[in-house]
Short mmCIF file of C-alpha atoms and ligand atoms in Angstrom, two decimals:
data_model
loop_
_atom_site.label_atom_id
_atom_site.label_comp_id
_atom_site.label_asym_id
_atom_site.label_seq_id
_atom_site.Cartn_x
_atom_site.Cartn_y
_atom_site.Cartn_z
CA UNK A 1 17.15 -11.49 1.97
CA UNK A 2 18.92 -8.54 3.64
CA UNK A 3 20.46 -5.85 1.78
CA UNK A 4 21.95 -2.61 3.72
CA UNK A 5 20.20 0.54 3.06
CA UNK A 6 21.44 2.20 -0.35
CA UNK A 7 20.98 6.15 -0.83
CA UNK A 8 21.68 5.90 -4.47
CA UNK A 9 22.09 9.73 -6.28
CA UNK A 10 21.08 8.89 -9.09
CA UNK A 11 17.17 9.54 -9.66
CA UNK A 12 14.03 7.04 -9.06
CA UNK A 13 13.50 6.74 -12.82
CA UNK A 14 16.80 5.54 -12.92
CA UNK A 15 16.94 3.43 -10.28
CA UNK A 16 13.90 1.89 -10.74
CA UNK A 17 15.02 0.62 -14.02
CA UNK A 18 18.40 -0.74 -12.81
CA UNK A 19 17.31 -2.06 -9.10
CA UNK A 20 17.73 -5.76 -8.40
CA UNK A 21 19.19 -6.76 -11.39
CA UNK A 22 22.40 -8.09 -12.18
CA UNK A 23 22.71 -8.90 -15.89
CA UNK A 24 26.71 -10.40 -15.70
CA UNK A 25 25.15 -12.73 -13.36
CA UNK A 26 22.65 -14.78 -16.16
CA UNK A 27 24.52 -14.73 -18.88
CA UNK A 28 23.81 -10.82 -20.10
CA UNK A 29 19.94 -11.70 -20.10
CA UNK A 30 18.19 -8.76 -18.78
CA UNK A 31 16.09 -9.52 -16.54
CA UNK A 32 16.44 -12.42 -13.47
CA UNK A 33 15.93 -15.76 -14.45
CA UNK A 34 12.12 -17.03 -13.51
CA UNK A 35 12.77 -19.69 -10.62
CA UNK A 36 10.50 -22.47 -10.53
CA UNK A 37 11.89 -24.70 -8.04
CA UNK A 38 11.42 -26.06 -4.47
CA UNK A 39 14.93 -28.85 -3.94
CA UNK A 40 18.26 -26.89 -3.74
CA UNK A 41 20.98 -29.55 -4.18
CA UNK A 42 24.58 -29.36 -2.42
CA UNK A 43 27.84 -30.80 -4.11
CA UNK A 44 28.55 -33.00 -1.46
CA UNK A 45 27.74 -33.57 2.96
CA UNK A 46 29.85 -30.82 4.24
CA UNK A 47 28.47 -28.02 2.49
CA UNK A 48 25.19 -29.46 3.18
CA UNK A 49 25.90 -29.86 7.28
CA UNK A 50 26.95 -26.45 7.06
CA UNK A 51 24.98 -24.74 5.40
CA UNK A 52 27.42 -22.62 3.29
CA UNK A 53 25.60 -22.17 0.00
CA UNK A 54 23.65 -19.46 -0.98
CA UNK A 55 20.30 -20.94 -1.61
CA UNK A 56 18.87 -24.27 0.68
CA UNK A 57 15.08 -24.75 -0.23
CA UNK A 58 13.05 -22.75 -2.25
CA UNK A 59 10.83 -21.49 0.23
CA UNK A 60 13.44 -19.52 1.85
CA UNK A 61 14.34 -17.22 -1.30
CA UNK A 62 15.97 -17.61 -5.00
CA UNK A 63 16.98 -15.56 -7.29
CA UNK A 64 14.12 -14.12 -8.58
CA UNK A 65 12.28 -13.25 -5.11
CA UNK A 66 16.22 -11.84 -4.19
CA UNK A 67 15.78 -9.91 -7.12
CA UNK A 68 12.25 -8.27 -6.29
CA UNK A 69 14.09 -7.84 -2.49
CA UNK A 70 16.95 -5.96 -3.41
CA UNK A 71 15.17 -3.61 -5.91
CA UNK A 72 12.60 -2.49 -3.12
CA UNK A 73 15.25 -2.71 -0.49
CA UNK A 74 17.08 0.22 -2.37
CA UNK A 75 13.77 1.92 -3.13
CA UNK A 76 12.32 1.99 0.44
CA UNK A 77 15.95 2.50 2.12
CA UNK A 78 14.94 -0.60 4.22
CA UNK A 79 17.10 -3.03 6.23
CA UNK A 80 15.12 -5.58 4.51
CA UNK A 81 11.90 -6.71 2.64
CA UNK A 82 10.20 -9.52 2.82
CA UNK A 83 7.70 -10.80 0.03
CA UNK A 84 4.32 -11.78 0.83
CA UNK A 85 1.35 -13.50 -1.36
CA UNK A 86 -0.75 -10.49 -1.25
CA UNK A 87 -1.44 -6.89 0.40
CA UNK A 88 -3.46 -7.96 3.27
CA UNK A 89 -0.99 -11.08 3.59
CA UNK A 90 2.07 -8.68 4.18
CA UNK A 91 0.13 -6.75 6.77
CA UNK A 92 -0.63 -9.80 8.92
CA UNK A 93 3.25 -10.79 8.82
CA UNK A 94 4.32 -7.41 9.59
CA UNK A 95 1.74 -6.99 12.84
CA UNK A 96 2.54 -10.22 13.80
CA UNK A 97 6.31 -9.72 13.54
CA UNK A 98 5.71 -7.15 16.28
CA UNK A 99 3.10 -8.26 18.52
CA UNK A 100 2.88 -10.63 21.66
CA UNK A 101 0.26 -12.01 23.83
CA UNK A 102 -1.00 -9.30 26.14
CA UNK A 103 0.67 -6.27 23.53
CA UNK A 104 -1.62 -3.18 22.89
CA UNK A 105 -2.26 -2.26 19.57
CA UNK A 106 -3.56 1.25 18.08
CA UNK A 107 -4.63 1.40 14.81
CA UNK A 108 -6.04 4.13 12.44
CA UNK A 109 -9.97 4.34 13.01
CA UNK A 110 -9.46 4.86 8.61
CA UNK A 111 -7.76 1.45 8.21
CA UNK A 112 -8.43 -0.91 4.88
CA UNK A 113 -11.46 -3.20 6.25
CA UNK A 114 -9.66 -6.40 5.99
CA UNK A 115 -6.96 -5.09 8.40
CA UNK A 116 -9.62 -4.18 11.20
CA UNK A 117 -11.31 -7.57 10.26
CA UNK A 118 -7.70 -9.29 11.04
CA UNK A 119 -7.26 -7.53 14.27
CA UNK A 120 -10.88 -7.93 15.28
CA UNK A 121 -10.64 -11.50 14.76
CA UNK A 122 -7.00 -13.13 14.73
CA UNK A 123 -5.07 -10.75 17.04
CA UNK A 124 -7.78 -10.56 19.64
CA UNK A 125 -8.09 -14.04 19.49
CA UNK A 126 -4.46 -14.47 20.09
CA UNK A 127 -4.86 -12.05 23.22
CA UNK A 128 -3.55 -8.75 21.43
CA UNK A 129 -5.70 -5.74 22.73
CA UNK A 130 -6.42 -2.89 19.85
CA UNK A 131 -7.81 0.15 19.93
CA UNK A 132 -8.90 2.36 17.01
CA UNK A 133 -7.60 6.09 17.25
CA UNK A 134 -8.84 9.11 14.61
CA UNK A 135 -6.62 9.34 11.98
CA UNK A 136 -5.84 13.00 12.26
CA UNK A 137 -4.78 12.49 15.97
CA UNK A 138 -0.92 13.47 15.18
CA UNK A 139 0.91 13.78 18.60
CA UNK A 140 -2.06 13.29 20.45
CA UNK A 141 -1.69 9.78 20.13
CA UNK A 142 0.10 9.70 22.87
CA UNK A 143 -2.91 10.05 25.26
CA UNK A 144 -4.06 6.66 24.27
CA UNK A 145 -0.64 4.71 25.11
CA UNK A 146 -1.21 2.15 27.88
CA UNK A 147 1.70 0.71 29.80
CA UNK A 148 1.93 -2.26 27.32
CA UNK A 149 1.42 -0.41 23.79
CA UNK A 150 3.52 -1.94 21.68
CA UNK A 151 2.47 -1.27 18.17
CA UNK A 152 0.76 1.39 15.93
CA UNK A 153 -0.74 0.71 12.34
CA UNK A 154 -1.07 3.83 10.67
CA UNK A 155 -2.23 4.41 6.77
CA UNK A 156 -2.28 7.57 5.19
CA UNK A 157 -4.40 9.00 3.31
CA UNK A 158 -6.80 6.08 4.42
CA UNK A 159 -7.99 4.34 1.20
CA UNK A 160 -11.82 5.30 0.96
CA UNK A 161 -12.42 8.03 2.88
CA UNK A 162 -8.54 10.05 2.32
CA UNK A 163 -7.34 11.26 5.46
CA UNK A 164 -3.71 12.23 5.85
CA UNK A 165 -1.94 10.86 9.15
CA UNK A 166 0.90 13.30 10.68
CA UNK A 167 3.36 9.73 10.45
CA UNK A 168 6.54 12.25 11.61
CA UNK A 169 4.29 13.30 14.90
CA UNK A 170 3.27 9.50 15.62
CA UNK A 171 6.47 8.12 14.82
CA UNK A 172 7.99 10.79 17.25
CA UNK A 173 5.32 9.93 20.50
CA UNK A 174 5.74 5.77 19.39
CA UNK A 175 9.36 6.30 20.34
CA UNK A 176 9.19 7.83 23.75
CA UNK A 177 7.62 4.10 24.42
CA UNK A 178 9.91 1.96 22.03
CA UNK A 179 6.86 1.42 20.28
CA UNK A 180 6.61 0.00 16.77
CA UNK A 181 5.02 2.24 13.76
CA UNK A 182 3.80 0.14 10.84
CA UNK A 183 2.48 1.97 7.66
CA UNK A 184 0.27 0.63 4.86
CA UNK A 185 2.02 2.92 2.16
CA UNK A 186 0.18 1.78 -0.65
CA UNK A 187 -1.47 4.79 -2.04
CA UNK A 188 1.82 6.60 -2.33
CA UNK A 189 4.12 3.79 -3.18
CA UNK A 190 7.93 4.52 -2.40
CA UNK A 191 8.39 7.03 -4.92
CA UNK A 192 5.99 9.20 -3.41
CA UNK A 193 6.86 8.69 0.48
CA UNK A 194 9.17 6.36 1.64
CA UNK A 195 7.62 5.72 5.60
CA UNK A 196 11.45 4.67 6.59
CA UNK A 197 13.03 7.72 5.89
CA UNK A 198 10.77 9.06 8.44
CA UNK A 199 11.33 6.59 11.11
CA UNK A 200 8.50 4.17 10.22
CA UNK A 201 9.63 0.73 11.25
CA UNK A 202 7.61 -1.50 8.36
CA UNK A 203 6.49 -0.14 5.58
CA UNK A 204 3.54 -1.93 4.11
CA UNK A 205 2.51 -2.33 0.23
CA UNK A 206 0.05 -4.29 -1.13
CA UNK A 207 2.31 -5.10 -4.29
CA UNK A 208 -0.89 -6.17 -6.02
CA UNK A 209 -1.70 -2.35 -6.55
CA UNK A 210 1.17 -0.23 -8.34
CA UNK A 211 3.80 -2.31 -8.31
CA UNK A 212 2.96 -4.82 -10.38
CA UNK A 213 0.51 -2.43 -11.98
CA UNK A 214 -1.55 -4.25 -14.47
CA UNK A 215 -4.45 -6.42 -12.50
CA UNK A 216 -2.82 -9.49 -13.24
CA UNK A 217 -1.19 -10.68 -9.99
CA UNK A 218 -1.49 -10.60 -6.37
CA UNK A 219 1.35 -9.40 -4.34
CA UNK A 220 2.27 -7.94 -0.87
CA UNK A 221 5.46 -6.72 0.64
CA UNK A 222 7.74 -5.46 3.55
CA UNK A 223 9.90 -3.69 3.78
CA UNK A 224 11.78 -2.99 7.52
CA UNK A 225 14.15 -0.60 9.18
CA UNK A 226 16.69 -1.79 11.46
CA UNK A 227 14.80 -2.26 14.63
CA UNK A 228 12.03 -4.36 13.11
CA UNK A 229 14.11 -6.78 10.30
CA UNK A 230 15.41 -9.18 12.90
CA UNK A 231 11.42 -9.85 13.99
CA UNK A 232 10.15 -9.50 10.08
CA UNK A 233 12.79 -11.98 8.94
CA UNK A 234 12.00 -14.91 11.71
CA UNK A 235 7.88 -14.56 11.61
CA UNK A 236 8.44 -14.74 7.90
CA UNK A 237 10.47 -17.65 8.02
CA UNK A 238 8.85 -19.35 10.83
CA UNK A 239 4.88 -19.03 9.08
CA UNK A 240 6.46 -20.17 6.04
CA UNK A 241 5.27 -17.43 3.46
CA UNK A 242 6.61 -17.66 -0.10
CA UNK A 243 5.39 -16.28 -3.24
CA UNK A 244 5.19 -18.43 -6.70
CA UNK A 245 7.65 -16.73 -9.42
CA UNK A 246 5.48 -15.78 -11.83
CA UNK A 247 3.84 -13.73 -9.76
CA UNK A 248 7.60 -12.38 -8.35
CA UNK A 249 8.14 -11.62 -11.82
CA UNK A 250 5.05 -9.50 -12.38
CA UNK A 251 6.45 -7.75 -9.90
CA UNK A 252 9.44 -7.44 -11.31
CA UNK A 253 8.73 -6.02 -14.48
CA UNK A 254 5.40 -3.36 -13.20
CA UNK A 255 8.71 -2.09 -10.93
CA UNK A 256 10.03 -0.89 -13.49
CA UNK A 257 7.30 1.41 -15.10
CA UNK A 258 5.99 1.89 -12.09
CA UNK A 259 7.03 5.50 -11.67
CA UNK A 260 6.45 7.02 -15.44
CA UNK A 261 2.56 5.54 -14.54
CA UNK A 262 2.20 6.77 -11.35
CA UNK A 263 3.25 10.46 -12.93
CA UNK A 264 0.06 9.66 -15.81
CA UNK A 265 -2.39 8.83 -13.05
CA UNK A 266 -1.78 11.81 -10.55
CA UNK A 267 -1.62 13.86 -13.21
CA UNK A 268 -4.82 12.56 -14.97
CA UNK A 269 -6.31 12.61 -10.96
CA UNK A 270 -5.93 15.62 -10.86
CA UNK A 271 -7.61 16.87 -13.79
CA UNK A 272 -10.74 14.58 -13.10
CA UNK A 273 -11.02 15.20 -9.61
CA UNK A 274 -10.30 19.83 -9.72
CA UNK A 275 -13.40 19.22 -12.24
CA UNK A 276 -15.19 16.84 -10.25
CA UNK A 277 -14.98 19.98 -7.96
CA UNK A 278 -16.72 22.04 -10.20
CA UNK A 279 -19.84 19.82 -11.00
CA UNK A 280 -23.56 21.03 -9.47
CA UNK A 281 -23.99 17.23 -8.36
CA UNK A 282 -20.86 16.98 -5.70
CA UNK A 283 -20.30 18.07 -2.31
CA UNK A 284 -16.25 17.37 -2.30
CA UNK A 285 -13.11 15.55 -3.65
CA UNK A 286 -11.23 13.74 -1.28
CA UNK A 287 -8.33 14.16 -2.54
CA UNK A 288 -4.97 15.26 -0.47
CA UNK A 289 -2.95 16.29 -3.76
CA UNK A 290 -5.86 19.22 -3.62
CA UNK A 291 -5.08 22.48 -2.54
CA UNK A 292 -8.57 22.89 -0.55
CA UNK A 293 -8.55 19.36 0.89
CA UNK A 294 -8.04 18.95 4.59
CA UNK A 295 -5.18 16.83 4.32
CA UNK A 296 -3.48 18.87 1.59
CA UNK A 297 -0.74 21.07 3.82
CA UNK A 298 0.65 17.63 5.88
CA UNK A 299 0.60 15.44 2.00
CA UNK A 300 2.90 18.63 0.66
CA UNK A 301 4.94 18.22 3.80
CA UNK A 302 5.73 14.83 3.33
CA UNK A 303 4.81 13.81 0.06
CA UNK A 304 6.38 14.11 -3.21
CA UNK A 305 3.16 12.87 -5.23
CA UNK A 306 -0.48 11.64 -5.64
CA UNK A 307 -1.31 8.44 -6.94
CA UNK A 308 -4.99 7.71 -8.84
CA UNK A 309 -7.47 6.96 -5.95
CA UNK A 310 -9.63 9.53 -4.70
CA UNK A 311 -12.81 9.50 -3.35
CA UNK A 312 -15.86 12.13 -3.92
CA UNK A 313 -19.57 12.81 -1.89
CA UNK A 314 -22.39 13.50 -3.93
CA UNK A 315 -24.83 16.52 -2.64
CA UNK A 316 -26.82 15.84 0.43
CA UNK A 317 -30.48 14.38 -0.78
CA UNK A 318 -28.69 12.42 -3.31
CA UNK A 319 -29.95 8.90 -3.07
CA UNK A 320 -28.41 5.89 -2.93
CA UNK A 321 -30.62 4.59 -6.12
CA UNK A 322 -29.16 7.70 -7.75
CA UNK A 323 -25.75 6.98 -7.21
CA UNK A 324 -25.96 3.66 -8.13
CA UNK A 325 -27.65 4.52 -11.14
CA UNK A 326 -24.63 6.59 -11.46
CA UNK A 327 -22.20 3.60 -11.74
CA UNK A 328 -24.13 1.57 -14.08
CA UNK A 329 -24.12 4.02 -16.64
CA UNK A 330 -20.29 4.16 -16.61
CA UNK A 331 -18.73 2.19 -19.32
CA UNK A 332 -14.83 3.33 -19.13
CA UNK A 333 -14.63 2.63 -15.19
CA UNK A 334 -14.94 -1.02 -14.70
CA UNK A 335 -16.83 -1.57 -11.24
CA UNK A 336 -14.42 -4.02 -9.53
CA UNK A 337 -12.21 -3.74 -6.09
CA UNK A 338 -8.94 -3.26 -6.23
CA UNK A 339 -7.03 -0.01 -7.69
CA UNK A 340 -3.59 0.55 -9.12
CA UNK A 341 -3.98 -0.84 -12.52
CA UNK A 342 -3.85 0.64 -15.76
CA UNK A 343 -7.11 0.69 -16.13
CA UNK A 344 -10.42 2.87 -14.52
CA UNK A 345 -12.22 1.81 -11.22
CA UNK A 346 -15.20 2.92 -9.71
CA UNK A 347 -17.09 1.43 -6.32
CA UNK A 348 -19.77 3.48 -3.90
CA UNK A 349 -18.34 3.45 -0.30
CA UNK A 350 -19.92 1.65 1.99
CA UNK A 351 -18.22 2.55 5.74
CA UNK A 352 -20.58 0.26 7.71
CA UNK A 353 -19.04 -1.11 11.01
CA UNK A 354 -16.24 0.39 9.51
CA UNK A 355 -15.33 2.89 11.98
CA UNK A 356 -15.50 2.85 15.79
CA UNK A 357 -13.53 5.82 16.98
CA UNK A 358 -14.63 8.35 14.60
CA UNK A 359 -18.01 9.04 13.32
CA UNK A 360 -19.05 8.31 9.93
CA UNK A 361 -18.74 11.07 7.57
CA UNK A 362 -22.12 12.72 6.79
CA UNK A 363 -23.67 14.29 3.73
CA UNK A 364 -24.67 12.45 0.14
CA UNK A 365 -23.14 8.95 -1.02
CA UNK A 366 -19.37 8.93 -1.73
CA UNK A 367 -17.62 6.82 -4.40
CA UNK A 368 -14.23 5.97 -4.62
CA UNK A 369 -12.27 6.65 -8.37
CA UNK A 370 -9.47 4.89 -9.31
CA UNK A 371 -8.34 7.28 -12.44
CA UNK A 372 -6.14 4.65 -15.03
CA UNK A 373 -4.24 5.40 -17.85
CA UNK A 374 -6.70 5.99 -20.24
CA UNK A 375 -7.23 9.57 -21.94
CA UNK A 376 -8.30 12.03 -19.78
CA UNK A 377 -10.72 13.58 -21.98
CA UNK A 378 -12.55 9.68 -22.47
CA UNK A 379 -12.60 9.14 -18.70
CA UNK A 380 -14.77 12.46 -18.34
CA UNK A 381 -16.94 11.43 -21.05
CA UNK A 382 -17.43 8.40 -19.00
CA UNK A 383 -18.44 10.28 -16.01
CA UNK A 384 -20.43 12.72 -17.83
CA UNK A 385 -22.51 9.41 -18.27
CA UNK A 386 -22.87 8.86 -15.23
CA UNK A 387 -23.93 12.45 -14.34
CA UNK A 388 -26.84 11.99 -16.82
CA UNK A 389 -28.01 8.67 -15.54
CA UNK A 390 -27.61 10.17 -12.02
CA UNK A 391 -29.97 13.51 -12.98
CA UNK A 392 -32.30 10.65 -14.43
C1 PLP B 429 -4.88 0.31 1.22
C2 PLP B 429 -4.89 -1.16 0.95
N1 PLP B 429 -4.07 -1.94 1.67
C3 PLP B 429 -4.03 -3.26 1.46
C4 PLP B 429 -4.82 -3.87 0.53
C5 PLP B 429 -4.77 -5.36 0.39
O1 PLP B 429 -4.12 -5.76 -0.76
P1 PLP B 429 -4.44 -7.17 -1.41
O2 PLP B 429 -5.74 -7.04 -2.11
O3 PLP B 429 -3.27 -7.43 -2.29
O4 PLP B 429 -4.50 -8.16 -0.28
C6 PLP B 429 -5.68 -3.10 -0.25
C7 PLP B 429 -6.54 -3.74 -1.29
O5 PLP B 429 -7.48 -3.18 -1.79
C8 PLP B 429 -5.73 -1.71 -0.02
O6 PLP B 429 -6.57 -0.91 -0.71
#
């Protein structure tokens, strides 16, 4: 559903714990009622005919998937938001919102492998041209535009090897050629950077991450500014997307915590990855929230936090026995994909056909951190273990 673009002045904490929900509404219960339910029925023909009732079928919305709407409607500041079953799920809707047969597409060379894989594949296939541009490109996008560019996917910092994008710069050149600007925000979440407010046209989160916060469900979302909701609303609609309520739900109640975690992991980030810094065994912390990293003045421009995920290179000659050695003697990090959890994630990088425009970063093998909510002081012992293994 559509909700008009709140600028609430009361804080994110607050809001956050009061967004999308409506208590008078179910009978003082807290929270939304769970909606399991696919028939709508209509007191009689002419309200049927016409179609004025709230809800129709299931598929199109209910009161719990309104609820999840409205909350991140007021968080991202969007004309809208769309659910969608998962992360990668709600960047296929949003690119296809805004694409056509014979549209040019640019997209960051640093993009989550499953989008390149969907535009390699899908959107080529359905006659979209894309091109891959270096992430720290800024205004100099605009020497790649072609007479029929028509979209640009940006995500910033990219999600294994960190890079920040200058969004204000693209945004700034995509307009000179009424071109849209989609971001994959899902590092920073809205209460870090809310892509919108700086004239990003869909903002991207794969829900499954920090919003719902616990591993337990998958979840993507949309969220669109005026000049894209119309488009986001009708490809939506017309592919038929809908997420079950349970999983809405989930949603629904990580929302709510989502920012008092986020402050534990960028603070706990932090700590790991300044001493990750310090250790004989590393080349660098990718990391934007750090002072030294390359990324670090344009993420203090724009951002107003860090979230847990950070990469970091071991020294050149480091082998790749060594740094897998490395993550099997971890115990605390749980070797699995995914991020945004409560818990500790560890994987070794692997960029592989995963760049075309830019070269791959050189040096020692890189792995990528997730830093959960555990103690701090535990998740360095954990590492510490790894160290060891890694010295042999
Ligand atoms: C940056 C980024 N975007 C999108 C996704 C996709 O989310 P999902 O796994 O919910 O499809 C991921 C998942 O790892 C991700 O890291």
């Amino acid at each position: 559903m559509s909700a008009s673009a709140k600028n609430s002045p009361q804080g994110l904490s607050t809001r956050l714990a009061h967004a999308g929900r409506s208590p008078e509404a179910h009978d003082g219960f807290v929270n939304p009622p769970v909606v399991h339910a696919s028939t709508v029925l209509f007191p009689d023909t002419e309200t049927m005919i016409t179609g004025k009732q709230k809800y129709h079928y299931a598929r199109r919305g209910n009161p719990t998937t309104d609820s999840l709407e409205d909350a991140l409607c007021e968080l991202e500041g969007a004309a809208g938001v769309k659910l969608a079953s998962s992360g990668l799920n709600a960047i296929s809707v949003a690119l296809l919102s805004c694409l056509s047969a014979g549209d040019h597409l640019l997209v960051t060379d640093s993009a989550y492998a499953p989008t390149r894989h969907l535009c390699e594949t899908t959107l080529r296939r359905l006659g979209i041209e894309v091109d891959y541009f270096d992430p720290t490109v800024g205004a100099g996008i605009s020497a790649l535009f072609r007479p029929n560019t028509r979209a640009i996917m940006t995500e910033a910092p990219g999600s294994l090897t960190f890079e920040m994008q200058d969004i204000p710069a693209i945004v700034a050149a995509a307009r000179t050629i009424d071109a849209f600007v989609l971001m994959d925000n899902t590092w920073a979440t809205p209460c870090f950077f809310r892509p919108l407010d700086h004239g990003v046209d869909l903002s991207i989160q794969a829900g499954t991450k920090y919003i719902v916060g616990h591993s337990d469900a998958m979840l993507g979302t949309v969220a669109a500014g005026p000049r894209a909701w119309e488009r986001l609303e009708e490809t939506h609609g017309a592919l038929g997307m809908h997420v079950a309520p349970d999983d809405v739900f989930l949603g629904l109640r990580g929302l709510r915590t989502m920012k008092v975690r986020l402050d534990r992991h960028m603070e706990s980030a932090l700590t790991v990855a300044s001493w990750l810094q310090q250790r004989p065994e590393v080349a660098r912390v990718r990391y934007p929230a750090l002072a030294d990293d390359l990324g670090h003045e344009l993420w203090r421009r724009d951002f107003t936090g860090a979230s847990g995920l950070f990469a970091f290179d071991f020294v050149e000659g480091t082998s790749d026995e060594a740094a897998r050695a490395f993550l099997d003697a971890l115990s605390l990090f749980g070797l699995g994909y995914s991020w945004g959890g409560f818990e500790s994630l560890a994987i070794p990088v692997r960029l592989k056909g995963a760049r075309s425009a830019t070269p791959l970063p050189e040096g020692g093998p890189s792995i990528r951190l997730h830093i959960g909510l555990e103690d701090v002081a535990d998740i360095q012992t954990d590492l510490e273990a790894g160290f060891a293994a890694l010295r042999g």
